Short mmCIF file of C-alpha atoms in Angstrom, two decimals:
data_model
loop_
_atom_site.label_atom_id
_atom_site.label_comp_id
_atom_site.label_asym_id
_atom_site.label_seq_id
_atom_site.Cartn_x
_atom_site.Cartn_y
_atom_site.Cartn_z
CA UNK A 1 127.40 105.66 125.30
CA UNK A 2 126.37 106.91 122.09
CA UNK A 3 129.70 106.80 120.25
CA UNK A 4 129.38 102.67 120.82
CA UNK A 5 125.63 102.22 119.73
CA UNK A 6 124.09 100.96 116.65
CA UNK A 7 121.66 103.11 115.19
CA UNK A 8 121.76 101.32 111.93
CA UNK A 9 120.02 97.96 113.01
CA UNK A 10 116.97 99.79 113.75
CA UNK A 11 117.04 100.30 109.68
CA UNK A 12 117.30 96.68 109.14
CA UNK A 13 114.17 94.44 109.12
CA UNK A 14 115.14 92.82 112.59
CA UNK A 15 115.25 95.56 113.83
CA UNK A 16 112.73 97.70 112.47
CA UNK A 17 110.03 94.89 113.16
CA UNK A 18 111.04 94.66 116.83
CA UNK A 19 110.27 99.10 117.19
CA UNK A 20 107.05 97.99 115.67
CA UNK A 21 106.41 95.11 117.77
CA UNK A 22 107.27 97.93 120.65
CA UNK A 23 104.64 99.94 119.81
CA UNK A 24 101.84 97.57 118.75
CA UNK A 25 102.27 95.67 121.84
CA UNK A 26 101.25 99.06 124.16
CA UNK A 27 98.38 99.34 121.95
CA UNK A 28 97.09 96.07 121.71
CA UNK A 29 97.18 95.79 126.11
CA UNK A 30 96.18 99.19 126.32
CA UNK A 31 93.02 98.91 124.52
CA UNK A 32 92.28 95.70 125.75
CA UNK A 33 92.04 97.03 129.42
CA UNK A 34 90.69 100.23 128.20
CA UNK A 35 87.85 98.48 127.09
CA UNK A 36 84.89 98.66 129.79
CA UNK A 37 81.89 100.33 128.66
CA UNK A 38 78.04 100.96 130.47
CA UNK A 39 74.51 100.26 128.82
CA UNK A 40 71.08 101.05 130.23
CA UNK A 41 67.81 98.96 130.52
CA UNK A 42 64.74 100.65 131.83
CA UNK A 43 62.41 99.32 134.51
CA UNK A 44 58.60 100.03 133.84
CA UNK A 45 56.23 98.99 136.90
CA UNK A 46 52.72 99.23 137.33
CA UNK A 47 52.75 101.33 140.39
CA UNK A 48 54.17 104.04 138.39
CA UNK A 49 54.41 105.42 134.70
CA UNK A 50 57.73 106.45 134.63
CA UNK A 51 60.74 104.18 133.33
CA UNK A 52 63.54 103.68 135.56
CA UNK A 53 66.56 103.93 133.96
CA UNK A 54 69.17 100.89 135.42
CA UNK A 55 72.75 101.77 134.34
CA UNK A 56 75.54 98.52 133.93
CA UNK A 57 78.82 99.77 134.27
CA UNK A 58 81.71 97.20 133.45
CA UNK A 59 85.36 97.31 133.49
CA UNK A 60 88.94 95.28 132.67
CA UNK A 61 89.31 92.05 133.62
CA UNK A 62 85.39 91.89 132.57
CA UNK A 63 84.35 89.56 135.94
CA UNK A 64 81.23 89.97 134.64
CA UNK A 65 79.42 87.75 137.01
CA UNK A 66 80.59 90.42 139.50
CA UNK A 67 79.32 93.41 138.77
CA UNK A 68 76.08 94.73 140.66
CA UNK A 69 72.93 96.70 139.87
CA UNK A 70 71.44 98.83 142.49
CA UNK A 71 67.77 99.49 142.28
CA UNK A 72 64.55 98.67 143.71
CA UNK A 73 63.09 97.06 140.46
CA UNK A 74 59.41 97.53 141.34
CA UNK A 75 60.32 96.70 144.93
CA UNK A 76 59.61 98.63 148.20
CA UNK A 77 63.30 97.89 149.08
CA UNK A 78 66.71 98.51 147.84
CA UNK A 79 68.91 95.39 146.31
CA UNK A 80 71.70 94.37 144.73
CA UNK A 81 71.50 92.25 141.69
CA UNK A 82 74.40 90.52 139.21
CA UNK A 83 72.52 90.74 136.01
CA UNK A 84 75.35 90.13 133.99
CA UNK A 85 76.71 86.55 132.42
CA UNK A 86 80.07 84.87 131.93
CA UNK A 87 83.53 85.81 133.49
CA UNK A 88 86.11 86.54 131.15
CA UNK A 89 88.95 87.58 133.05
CA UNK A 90 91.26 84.81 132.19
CA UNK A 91 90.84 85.39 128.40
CA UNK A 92 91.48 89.48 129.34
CA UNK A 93 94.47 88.93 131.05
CA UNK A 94 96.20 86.66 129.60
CA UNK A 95 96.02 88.95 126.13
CA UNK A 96 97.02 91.65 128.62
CA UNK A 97 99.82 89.71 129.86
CA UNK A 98 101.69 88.73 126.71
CA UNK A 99 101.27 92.20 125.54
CA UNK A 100 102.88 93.70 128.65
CA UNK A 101 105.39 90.94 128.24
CA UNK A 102 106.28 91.68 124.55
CA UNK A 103 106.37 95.43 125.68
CA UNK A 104 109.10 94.83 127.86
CA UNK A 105 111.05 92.33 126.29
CA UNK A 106 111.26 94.96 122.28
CA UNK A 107 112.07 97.19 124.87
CA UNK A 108 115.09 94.92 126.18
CA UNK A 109 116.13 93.62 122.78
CA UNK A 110 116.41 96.86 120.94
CA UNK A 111 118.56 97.97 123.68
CA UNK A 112 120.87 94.65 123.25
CA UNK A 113 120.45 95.63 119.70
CA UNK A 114 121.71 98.86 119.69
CA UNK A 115 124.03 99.27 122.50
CA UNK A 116 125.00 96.16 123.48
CA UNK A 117 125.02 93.35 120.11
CA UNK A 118 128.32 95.10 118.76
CA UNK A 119 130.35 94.67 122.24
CA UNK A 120 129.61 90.73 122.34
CA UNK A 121 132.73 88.71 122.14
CA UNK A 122 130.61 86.10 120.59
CA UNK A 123 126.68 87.09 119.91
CA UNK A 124 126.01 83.26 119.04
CA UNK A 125 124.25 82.49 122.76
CA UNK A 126 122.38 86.00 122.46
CA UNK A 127 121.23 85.15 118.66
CA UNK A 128 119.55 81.84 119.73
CA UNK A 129 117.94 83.21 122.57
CA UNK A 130 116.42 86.19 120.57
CA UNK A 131 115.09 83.21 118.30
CA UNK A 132 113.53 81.01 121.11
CA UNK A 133 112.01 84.24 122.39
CA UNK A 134 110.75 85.55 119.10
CA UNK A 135 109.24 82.44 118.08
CA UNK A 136 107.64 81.82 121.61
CA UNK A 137 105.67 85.35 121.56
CA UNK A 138 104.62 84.50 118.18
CA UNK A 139 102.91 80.96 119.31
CA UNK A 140 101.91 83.39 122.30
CA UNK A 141 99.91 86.23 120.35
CA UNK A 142 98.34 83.82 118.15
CA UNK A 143 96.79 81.64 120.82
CA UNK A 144 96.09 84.72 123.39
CA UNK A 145 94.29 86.85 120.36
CA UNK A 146 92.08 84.04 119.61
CA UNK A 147 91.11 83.39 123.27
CA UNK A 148 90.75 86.95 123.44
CA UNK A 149 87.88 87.44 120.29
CA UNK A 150 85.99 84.31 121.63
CA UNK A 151 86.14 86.39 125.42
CA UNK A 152 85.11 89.59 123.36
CA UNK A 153 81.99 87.85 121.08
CA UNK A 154 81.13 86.57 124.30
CA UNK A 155 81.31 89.99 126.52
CA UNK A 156 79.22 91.69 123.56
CA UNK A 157 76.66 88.91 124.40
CA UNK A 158 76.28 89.63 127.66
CA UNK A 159 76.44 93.43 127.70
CA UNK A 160 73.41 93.17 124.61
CA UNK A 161 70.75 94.92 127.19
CA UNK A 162 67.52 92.73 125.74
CA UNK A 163 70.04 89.44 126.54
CA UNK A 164 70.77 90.87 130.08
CA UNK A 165 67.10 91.45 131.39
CA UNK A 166 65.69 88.23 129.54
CA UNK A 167 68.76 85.79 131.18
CA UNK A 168 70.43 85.65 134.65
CA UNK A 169 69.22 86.90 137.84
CA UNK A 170 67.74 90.62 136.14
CA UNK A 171 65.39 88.38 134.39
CA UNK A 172 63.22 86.99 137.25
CA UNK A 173 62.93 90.86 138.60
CA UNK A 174 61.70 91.69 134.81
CA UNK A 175 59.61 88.22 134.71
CA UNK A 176 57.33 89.49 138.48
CA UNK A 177 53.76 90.57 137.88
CA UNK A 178 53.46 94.37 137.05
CA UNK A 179 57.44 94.92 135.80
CA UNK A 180 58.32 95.62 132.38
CA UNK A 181 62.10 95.76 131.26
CA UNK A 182 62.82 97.23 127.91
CA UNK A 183 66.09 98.88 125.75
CA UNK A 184 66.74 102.24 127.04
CA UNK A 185 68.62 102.81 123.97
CA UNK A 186 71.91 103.41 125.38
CA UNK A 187 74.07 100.44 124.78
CA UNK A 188 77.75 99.53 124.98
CA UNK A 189 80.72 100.66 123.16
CA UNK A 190 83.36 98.10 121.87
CA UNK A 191 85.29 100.02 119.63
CA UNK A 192 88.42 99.58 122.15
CA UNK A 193 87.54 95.43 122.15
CA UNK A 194 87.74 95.13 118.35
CA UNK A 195 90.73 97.19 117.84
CA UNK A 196 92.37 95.18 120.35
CA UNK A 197 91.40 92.20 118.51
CA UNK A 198 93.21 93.45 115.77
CA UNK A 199 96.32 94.82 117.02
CA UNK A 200 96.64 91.48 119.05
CA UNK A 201 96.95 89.28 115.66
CA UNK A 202 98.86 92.02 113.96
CA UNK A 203 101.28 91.33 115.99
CA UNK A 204 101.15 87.64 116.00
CA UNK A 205 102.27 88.57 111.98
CA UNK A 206 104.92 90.84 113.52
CA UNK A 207 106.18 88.54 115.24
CA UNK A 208 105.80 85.46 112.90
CA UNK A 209 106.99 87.26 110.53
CA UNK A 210 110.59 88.48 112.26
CA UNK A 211 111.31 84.30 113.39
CA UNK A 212 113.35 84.57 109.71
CA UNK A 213 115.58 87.37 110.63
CA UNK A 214 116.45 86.42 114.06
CA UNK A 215 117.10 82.98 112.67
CA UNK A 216 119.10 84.59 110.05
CA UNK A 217 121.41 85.90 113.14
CA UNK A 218 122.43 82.64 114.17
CA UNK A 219 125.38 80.35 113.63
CA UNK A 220 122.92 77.49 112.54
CA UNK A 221 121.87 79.71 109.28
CA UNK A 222 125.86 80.46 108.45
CA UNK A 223 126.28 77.20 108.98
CA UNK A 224 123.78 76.79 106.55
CA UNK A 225 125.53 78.73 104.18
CA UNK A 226 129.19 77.95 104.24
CA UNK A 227 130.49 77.17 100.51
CA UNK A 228 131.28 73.39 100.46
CA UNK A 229 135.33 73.55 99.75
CA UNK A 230 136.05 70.31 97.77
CA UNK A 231 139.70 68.59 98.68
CA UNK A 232 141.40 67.06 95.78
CA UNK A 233 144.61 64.28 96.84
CA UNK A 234 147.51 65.86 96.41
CA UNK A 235 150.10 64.01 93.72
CA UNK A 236 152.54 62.12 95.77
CA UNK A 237 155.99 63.62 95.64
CA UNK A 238 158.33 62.05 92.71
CA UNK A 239 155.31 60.50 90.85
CA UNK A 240 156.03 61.02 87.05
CA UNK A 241 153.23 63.18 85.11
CA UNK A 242 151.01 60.73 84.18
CA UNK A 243 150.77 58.72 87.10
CA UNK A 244 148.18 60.99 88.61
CA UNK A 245 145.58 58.54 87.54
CA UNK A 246 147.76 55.59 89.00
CA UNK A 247 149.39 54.10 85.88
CA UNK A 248 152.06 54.98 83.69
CA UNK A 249 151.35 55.38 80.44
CA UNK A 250 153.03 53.74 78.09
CA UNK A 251 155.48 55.20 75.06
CA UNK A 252 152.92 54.06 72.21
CA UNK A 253 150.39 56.01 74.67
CA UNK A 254 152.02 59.18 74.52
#
């Protein structure tokens, strides 16, 4: 299979932008799901000097309206609390989802490219696809990145510890006579949000930017090109030189 592939588009910008749009496509998901992080919040009640420490845990798709706190918060009994606000799962996995997407389908076209582009009787349906396609994931990555840095600005909001016990349902525990709720000092990581953030419109330019060279692929862009061959009337036969412009000139003339 070998002796019929194409190693030399890979060195060619179409190519080489669709390896990179490979690779930055498994980083951008994969950091974007990698993301979850904890924090802490102590619990100081009146019954007792010691801080409790609370611990948030939170993961991909970041339903964070669904994640519980065990603890008795100054209470004789156990419960569950959600002190967490917002759900940003669509945001998450939609980003996720076009990156998976664009994984797969750099993965499908550089194997067209290489193995298979050479072989095609005509390559004109395959050219025009490949532009559709590139020029979709590039409308795709720009609007999924964006929803995906409002989702993150908003995730950093609610996993700020002094936001979490002073709103939602944490803050009525924190509010009762005799409970004090303060930064333990441990708070969350989003190192894995913002580079995701990042890699996500880097390859909205990848992608953007490789709409010319597909484009340059098709038939529509040789069309563009063609030389314009200008026809001249051919002289009819017999006509005397000097008839060419439709009279004869005359003897004084010549």
């Amino acid at each position: 299979m070998m002796t019929n592939s194409n190693m030399r588009v890979v060195k060619e910008p179409r190519g080489f932008l669709k390896l990179l749009q490979f690779i930055f496509a498994i980083f951008a998901f994969a950091t974007a799901s990698g993301g979850g992080s904890h924090f802490q919040f102590s619990v100081t009640c009146n019954s007792s000097s010691d801080p409790k420490m609370v611990d948030v845990y939170y993961s991909y798709p970041y339903r964070l309206e669904d994640v519980p706190v065990t603890s008795k918060f100054c209470e004789n009994a156990t419960q569950s609390v959600y002190p967490l606000v917002g759900n940003e799962n669509s945001s998450a996995e939609y980003f996720v989802t076009i990156g998976v997407f664009a994984f797969l389908y750099s993965l499908v076209a550089l194997t067209i490219y290489v193995f298979v582009e050479g072989q095609f009787g005509d390559k004109d349906l395959w050219s025009k696809a490949d532009l559709f396609i590139t020029t979709a994931f590039a409308i795709f990555w720009f609007t999924s990145s964006s929803a995906w840095a409002a989702a993150v600005a908003d995730i950093k909001w609610s996993t700020y510890a002094p936001n979490v016990y002073t709103h939602g349902s944490v803050s009525k525990l924190c509010s009762k006579p005799g409970a004090v709720c303060t930064d333990a000092g441990l708070n969350s990581s989003y190192a894995n949000l913002n580079v995701s953030i990042l890699f996500g419109f880097l390859n909205f330019i990848l992608w953007a930017g490789n709409i010319w060279f597909t484009y340059k692929e098709t038939p529509w862009h040789a069309q563009r090109n063609e030389p314009v061959e200008k026809k001249y009337p051919s002289p009819a036969l017999g006509t005397p030189t000097g008839m060419e412009g439709g009279t004869l000139s005359s003897p004084s003339q010549i």
